[in-house]
PDB file of C-alpha atoms and ligand atoms in Angstrom:
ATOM      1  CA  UNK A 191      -8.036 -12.802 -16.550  1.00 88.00           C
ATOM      2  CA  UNK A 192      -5.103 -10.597 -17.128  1.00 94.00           C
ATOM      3  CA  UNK A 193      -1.840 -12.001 -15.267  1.00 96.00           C
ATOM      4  CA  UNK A 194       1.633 -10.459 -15.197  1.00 97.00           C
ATOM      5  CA  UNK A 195       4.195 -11.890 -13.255  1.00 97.00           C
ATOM      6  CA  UNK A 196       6.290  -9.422 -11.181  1.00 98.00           C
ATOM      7  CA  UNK A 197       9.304  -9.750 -13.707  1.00 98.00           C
ATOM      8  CA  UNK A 198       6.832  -9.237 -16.536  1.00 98.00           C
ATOM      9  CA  UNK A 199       5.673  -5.669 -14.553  1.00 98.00           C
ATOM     10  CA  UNK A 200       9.153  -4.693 -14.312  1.00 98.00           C
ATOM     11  CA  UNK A 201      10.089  -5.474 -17.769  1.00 97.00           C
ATOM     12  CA  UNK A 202       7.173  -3.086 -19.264  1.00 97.00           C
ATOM     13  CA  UNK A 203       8.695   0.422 -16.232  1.00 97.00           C
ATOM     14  CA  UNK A 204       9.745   3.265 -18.880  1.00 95.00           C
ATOM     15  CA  UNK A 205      13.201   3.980 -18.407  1.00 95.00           C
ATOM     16  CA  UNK A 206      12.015   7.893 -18.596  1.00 95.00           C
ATOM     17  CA  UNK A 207       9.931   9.084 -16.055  1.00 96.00           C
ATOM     18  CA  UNK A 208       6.221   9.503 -17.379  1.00 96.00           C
ATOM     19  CA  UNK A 209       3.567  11.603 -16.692  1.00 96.00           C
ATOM     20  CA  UNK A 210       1.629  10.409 -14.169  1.00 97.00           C
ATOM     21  CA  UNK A 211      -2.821  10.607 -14.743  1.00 96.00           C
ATOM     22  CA  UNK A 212      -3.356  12.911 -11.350  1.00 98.00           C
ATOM     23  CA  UNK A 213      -1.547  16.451 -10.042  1.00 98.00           C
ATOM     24  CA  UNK A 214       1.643  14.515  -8.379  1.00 98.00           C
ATOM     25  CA  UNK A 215       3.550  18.262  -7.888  1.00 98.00           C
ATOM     26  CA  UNK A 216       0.596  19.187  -5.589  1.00 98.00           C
ATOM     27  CA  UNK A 217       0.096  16.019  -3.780  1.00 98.00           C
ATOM     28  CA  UNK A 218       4.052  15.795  -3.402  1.00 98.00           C
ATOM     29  CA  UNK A 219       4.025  19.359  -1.877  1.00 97.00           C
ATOM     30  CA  UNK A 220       1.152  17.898   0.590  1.00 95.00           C
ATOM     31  CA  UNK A 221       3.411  15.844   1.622  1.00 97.00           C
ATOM     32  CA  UNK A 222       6.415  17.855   2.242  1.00 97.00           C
ATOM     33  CA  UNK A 223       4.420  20.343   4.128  1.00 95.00           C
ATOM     34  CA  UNK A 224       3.308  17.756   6.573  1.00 95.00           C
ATOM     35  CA  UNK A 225       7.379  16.740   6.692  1.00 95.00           C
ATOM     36  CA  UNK A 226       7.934  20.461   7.359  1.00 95.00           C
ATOM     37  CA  UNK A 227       5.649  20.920  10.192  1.00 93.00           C
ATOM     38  CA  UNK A 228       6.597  17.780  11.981  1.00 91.00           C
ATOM     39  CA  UNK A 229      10.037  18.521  11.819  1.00 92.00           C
ATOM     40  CA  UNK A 230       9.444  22.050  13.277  1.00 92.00           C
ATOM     41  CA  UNK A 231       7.324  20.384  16.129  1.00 88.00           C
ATOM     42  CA  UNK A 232      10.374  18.281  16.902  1.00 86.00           C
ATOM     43  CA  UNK A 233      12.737  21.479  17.074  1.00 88.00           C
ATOM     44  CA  UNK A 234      10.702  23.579  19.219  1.00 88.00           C
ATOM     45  CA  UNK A 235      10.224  20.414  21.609  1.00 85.00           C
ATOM     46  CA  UNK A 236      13.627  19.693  21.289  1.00 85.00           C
ATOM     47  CA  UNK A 237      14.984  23.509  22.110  1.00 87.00           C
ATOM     48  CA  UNK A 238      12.069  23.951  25.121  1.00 84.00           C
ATOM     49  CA  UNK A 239      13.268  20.214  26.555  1.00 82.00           C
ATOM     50  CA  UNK A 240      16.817  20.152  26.098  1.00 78.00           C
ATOM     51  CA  UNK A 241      17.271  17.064  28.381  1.00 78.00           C
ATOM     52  CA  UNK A 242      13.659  15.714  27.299  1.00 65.00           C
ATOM     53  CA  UNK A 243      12.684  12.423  25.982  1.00 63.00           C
ATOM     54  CA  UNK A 244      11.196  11.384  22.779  1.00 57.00           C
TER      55      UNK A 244
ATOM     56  CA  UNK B 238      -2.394  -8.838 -24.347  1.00 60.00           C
ATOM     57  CA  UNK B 239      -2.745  -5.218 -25.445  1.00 66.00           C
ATOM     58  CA  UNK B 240      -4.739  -2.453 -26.123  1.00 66.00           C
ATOM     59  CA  UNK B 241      -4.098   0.303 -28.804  1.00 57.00           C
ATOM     60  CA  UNK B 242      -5.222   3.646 -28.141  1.00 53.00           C
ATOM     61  CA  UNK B 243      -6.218   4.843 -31.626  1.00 51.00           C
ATOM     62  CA  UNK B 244      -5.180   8.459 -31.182  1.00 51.00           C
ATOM     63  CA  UNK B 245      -1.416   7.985 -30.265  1.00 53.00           C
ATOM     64  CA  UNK B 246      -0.300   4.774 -31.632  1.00 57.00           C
ATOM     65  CA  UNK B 247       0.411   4.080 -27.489  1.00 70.00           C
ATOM     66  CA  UNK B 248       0.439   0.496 -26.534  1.00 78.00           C
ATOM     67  CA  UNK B 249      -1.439  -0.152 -23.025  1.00 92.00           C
ATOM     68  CA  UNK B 250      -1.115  -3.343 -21.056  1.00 97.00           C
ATOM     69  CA  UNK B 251      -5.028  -3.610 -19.411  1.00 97.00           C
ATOM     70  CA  UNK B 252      -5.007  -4.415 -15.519  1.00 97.00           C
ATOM     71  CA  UNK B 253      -7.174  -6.913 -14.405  1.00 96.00           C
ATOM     72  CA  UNK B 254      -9.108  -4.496 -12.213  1.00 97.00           C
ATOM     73  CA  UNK B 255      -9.200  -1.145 -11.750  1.00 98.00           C
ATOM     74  CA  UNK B 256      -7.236   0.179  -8.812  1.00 98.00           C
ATOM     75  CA  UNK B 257      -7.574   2.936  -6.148  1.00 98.00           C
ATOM     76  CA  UNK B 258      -4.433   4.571  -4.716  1.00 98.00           C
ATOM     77  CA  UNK B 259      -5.468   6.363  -1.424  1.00 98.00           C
ATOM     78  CA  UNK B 260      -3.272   8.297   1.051  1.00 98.00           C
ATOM     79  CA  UNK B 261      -3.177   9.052   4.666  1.00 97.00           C
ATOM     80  CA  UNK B 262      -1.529  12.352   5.996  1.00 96.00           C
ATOM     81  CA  UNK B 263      -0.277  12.433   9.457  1.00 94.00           C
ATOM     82  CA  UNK B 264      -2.688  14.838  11.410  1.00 90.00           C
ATOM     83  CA  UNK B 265      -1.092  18.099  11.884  1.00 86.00           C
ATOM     84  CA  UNK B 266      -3.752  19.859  14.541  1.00 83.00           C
ATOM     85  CA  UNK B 267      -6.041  18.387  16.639  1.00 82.00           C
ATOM     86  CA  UNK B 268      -9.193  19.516  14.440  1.00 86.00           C
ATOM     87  CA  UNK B 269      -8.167  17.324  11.744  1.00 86.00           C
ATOM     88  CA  UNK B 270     -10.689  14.051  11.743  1.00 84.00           C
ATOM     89  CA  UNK B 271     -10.062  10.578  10.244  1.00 77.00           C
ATOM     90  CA  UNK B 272     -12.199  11.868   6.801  1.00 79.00           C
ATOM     91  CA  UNK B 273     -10.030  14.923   6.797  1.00 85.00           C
ATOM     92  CA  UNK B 274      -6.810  12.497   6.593  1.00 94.00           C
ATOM     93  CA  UNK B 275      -7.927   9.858   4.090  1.00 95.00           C
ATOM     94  CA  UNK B 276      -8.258  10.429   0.642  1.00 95.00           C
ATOM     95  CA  UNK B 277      -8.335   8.567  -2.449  1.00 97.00           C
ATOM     96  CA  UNK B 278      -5.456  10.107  -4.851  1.00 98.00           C
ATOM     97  CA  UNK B 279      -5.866   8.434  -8.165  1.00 98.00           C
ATOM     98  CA  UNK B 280      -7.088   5.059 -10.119  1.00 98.00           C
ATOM     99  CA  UNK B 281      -5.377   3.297 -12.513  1.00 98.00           C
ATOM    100  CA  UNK B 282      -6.639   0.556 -14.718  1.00 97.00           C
ATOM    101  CA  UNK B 283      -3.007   0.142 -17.116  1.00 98.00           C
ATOM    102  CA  UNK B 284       0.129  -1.553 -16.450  1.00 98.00           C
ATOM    103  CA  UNK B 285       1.434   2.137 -17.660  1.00 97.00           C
ATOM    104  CA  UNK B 286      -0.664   3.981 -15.524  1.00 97.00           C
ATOM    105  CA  UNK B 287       0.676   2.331 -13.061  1.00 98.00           C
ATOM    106  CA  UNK B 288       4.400   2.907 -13.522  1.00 98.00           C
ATOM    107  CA  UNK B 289       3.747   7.091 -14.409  1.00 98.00           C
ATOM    108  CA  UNK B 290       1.979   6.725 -10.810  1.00 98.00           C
ATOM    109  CA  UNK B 291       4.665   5.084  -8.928  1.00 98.00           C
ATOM    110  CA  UNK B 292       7.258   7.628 -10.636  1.00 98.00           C
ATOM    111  CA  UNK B 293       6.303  10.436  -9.148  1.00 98.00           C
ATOM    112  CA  UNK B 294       4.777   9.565  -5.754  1.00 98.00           C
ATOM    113  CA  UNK B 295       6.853   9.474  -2.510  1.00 98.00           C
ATOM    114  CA  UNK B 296       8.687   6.669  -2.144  1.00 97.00           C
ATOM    115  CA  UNK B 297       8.261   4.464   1.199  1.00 97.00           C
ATOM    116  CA  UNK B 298      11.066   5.369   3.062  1.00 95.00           C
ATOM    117  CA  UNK B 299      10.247   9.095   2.066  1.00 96.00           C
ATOM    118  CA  UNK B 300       7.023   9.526   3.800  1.00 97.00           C
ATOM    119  CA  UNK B 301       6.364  10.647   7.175  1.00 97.00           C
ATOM    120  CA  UNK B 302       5.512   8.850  10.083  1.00 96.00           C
ATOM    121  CA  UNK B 303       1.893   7.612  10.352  1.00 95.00           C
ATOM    122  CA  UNK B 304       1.430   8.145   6.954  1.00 97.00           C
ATOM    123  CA  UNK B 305      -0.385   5.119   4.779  1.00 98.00           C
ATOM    124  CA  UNK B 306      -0.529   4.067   1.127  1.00 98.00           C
ATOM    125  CA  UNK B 307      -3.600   2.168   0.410  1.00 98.00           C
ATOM    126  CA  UNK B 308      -3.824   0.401  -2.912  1.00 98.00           C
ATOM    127  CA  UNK B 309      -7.613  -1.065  -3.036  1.00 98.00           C
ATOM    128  CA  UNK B 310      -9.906  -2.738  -5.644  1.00 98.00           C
ATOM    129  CA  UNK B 311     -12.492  -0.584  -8.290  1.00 97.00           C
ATOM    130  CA  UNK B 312     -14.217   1.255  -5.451  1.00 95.00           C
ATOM    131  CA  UNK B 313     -13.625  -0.450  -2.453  1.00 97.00           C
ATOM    132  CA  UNK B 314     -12.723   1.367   0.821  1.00 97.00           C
ATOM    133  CA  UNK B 315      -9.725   1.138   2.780  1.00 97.00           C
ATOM    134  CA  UNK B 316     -11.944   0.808   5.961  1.00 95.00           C
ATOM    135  CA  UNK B 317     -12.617  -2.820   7.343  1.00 92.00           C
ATOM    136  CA  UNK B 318     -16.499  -1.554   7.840  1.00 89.00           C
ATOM    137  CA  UNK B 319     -16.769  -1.506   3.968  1.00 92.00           C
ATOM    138  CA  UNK B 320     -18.798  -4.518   2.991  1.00 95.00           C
ATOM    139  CA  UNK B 321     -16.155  -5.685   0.437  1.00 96.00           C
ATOM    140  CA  UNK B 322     -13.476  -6.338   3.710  1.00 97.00           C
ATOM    141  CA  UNK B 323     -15.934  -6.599   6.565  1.00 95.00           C
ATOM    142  CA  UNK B 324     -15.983 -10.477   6.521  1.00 96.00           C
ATOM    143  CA  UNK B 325     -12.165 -10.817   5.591  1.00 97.00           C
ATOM    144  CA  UNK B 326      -9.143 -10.141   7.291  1.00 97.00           C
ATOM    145  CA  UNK B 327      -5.450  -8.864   6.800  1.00 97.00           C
ATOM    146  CA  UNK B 328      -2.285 -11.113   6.536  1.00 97.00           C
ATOM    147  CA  UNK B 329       0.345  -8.817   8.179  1.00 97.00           C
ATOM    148  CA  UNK B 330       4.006  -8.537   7.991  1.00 96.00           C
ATOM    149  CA  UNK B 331       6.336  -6.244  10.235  1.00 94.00           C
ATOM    150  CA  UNK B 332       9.367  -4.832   8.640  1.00 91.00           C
ATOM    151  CA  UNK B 333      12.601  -5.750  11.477  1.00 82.00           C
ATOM    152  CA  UNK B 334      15.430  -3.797  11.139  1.00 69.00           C
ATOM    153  CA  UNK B 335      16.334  -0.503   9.018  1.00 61.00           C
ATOM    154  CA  UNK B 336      14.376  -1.461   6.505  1.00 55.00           C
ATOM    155  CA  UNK B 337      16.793  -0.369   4.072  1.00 61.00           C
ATOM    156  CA  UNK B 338      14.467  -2.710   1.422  1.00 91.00           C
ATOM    157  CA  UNK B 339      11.363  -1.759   2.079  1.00 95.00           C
ATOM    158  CA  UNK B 340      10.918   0.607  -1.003  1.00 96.00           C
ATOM    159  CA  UNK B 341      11.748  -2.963  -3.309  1.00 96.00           C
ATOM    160  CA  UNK B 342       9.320  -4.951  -1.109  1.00 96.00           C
ATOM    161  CA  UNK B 343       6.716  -2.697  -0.848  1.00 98.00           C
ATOM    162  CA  UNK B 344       7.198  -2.786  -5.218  1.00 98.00           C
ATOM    163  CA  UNK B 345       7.178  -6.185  -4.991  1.00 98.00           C
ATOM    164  CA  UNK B 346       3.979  -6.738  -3.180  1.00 98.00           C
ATOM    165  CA  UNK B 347       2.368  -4.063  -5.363  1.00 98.00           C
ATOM    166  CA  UNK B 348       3.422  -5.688  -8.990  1.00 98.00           C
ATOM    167  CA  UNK B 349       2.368  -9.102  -7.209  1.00 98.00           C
ATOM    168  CA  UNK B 350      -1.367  -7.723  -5.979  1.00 98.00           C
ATOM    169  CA  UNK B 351      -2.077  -5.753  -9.048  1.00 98.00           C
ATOM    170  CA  UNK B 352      -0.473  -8.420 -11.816  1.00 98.00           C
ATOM    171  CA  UNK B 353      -2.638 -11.172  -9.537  1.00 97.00           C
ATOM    172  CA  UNK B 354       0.103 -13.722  -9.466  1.00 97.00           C
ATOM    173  CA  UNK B 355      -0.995 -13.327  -5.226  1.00 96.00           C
ATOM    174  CA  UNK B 356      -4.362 -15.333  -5.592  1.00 92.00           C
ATOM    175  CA  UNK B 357      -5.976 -17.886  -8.173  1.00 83.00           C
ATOM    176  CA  UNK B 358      -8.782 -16.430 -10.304  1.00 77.00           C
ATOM    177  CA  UNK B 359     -11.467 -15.364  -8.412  1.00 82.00           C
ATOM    178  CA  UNK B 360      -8.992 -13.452  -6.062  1.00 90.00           C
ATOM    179  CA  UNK B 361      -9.811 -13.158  -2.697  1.00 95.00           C
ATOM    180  CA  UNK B 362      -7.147 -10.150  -2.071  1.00 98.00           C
ATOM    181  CA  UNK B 363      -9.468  -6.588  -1.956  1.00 98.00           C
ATOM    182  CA  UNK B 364      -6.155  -5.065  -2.056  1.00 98.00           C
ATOM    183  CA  UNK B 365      -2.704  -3.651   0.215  1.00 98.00           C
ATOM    184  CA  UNK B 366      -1.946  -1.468   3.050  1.00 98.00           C
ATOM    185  CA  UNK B 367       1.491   0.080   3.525  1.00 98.00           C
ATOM    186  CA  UNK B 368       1.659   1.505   7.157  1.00 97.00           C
ATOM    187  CA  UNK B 369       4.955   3.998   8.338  1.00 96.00           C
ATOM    188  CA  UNK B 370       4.972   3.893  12.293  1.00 95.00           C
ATOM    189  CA  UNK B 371       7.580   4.487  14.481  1.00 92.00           C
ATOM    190  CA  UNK B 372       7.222   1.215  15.933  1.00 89.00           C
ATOM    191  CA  UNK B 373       7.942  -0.424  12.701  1.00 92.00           C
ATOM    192  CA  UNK B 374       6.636  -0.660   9.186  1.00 95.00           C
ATOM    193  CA  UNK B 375       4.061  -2.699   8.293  1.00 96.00           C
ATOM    194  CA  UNK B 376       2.430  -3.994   4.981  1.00 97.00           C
ATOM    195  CA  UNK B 377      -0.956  -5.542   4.943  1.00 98.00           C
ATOM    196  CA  UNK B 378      -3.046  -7.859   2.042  1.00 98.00           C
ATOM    197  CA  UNK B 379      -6.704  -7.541   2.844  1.00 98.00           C
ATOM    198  CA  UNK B 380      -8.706 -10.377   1.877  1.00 97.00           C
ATOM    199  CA  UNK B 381     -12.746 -10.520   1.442  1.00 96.00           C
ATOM    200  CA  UNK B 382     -13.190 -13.757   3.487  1.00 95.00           C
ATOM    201  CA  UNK B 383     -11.172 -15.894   6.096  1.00 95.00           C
ATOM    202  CA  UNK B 384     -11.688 -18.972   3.858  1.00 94.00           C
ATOM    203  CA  UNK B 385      -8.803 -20.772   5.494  1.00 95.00           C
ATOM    204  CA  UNK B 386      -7.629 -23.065   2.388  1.00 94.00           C
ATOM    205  CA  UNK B 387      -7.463 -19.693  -0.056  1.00 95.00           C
ATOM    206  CA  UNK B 388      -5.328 -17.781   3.029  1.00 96.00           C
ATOM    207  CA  UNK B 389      -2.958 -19.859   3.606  1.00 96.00           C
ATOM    208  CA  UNK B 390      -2.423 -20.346  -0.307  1.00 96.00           C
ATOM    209  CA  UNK B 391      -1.988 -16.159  -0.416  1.00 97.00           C
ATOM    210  CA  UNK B 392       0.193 -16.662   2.579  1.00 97.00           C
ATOM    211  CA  UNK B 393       2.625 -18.536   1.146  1.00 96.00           C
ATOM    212  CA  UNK B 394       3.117 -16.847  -1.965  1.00 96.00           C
ATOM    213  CA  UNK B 395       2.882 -13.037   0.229  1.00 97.00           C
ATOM    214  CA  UNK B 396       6.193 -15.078   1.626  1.00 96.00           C
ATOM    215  CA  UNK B 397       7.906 -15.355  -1.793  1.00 96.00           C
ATOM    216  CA  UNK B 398       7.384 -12.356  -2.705  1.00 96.00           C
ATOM    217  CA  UNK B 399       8.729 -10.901   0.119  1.00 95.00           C
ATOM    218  CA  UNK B 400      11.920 -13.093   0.249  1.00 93.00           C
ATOM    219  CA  UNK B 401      10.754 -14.563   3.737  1.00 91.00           C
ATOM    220  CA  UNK B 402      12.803 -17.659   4.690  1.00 87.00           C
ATOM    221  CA  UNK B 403      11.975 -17.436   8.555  1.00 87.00           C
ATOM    222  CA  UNK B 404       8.588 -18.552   9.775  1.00 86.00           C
ATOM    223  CA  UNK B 405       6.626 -16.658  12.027  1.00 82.00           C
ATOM    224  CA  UNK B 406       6.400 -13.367  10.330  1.00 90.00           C
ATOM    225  CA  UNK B 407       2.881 -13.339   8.811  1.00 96.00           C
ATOM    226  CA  UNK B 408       0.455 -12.818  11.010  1.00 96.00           C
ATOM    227  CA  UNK B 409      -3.653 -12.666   9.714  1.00 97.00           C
ATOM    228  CA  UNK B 410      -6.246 -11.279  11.571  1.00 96.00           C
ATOM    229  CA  UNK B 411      -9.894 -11.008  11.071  1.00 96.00           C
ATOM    230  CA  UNK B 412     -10.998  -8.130  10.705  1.00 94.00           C
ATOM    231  CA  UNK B 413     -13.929  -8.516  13.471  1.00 90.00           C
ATOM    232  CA  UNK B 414     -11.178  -8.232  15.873  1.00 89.00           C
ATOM    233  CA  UNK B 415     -10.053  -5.415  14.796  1.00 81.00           C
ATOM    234  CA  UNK B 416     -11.267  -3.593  17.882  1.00 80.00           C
ATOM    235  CA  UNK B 417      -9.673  -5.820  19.837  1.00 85.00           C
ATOM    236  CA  UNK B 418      -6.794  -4.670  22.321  1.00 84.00           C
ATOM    237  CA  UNK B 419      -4.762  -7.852  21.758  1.00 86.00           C
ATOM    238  CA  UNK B 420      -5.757  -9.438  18.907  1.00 90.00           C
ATOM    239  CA  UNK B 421      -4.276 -12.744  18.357  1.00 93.00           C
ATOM    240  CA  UNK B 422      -3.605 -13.808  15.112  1.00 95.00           C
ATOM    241  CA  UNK B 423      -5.605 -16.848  13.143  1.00 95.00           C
ATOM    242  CA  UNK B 424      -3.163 -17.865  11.383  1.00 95.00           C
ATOM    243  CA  UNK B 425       1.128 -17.424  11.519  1.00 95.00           C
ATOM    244  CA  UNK B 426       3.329 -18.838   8.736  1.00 95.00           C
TER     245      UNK B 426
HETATM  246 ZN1  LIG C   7      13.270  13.848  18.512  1.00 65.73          ZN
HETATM  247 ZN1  LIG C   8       2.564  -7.043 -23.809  1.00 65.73          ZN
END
């Protein structure tokens, strides 16, 4: 069975930043589009209820 | 232990599984449905793999509400239907507070799940949920049984490794009452 402790794990991190085995740009721009949109959901609900609730 | 890959002279530490990373986007419009939302993003199978992955990914406290990172076994689901989880359960722990440490936790629980210094040899854990809700953060270890002896042994080291001194904080439920309104939990340490 292969076992690393937690220190062990951090010990073998690259001090550079590797590249990872999957498109990380593209899923990181998923992810900032869904940021995006939720934040201009909150503006418009915020501007049309200016004394709403969240 | 390591492996050589002959073409680059690289040095690879071998997991002891593979592993699945899958992701959950919030839903944007209403036509989105639950298979829309939940994909798997990537496996990994090295300790070096592993780090490259966690490098450029999102970091907990960077991802939007409702969003999820799964981290599961080879090929199992992140779904408690899947016959790998269906008799097993979840131990459960809220993040309180700002959780200002959740990004090291969250690490923590990872290295600990995926180095399997969590479980004895024949590991029970099918692998971790990390859940972003308004209400409060929450990680999750699914198990593949409820054996009660093997539970509470993940239990207490899921409380090391997340620096709990407080009882009362892990919570496992079955996942057969996972439908449940109120579920209570099975076991609290
Ligand atoms: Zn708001
Ligand atoms: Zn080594």
């Amino acid at each position: 069975m292969y076992k690393y402790t937690i220190d062990e794990l951090l010990h073998l991190k690259p001090s550079e930043t590797m590249t990872p085995n999957f498109d990380a740009v593209e899923f990181r721009s998923i992810i900032e589009k869904v940021k995006q949109l939720l934040a201009l959901r909150e503006e418009e609900f915020h501007s049309a209820h200016p004394l709403g609730y969240r | 232990t390591v492996l050589t890959d002959s073409n680059n002279f690289e040095v690879k530490h071998p997991l002891n599984s593979k592993w699945t990373l899958w992701y959950t986007k919030p839903a944007v419009d209403k036509s989105e449905s639950w298979s829309d939302l939940l994909r798997p993003v990537t496996t990994f199978e090295t300790v070096e793999e592993f780090w490259a992955i966690v490098q450029n990914i999102p970091e907990p406290h960077e991802l939007p509400l409702k969003s999820d990172y799964h981290v599961f076994r080879g090929d199992i689901r992140p779904e408690w239907e899947d016959e790998a989880n269906a008799k097993g359960g979840k131990w459960s722990f809220q993040l309180r507070g700002k959780g200002s440490d959740i990004d090291e936790l969250w690490l923590r629980t990872l290295l600990a799940v995926i180095g399997e210094t969590i479980d004895e040899e024949d590991s029970q854990i099918n692998g971790v949920v990390l859940s972003i809700r308004k209400g409060g953060n929450k990680f999750a270890l699914w198990t593949r049984s409820e054996d009660e002896q093997a539970l509470r042994n993940i239990g207490a080291k899921f409380k090391q490794v997340l620096k709990l001194t407080e009882d009362g904080h892990l919570e496992f439920f079955p996942h057969s009452s996972a439908n449940e309104r109120h579920a209570q939990p099975t076991i609290v340490l």
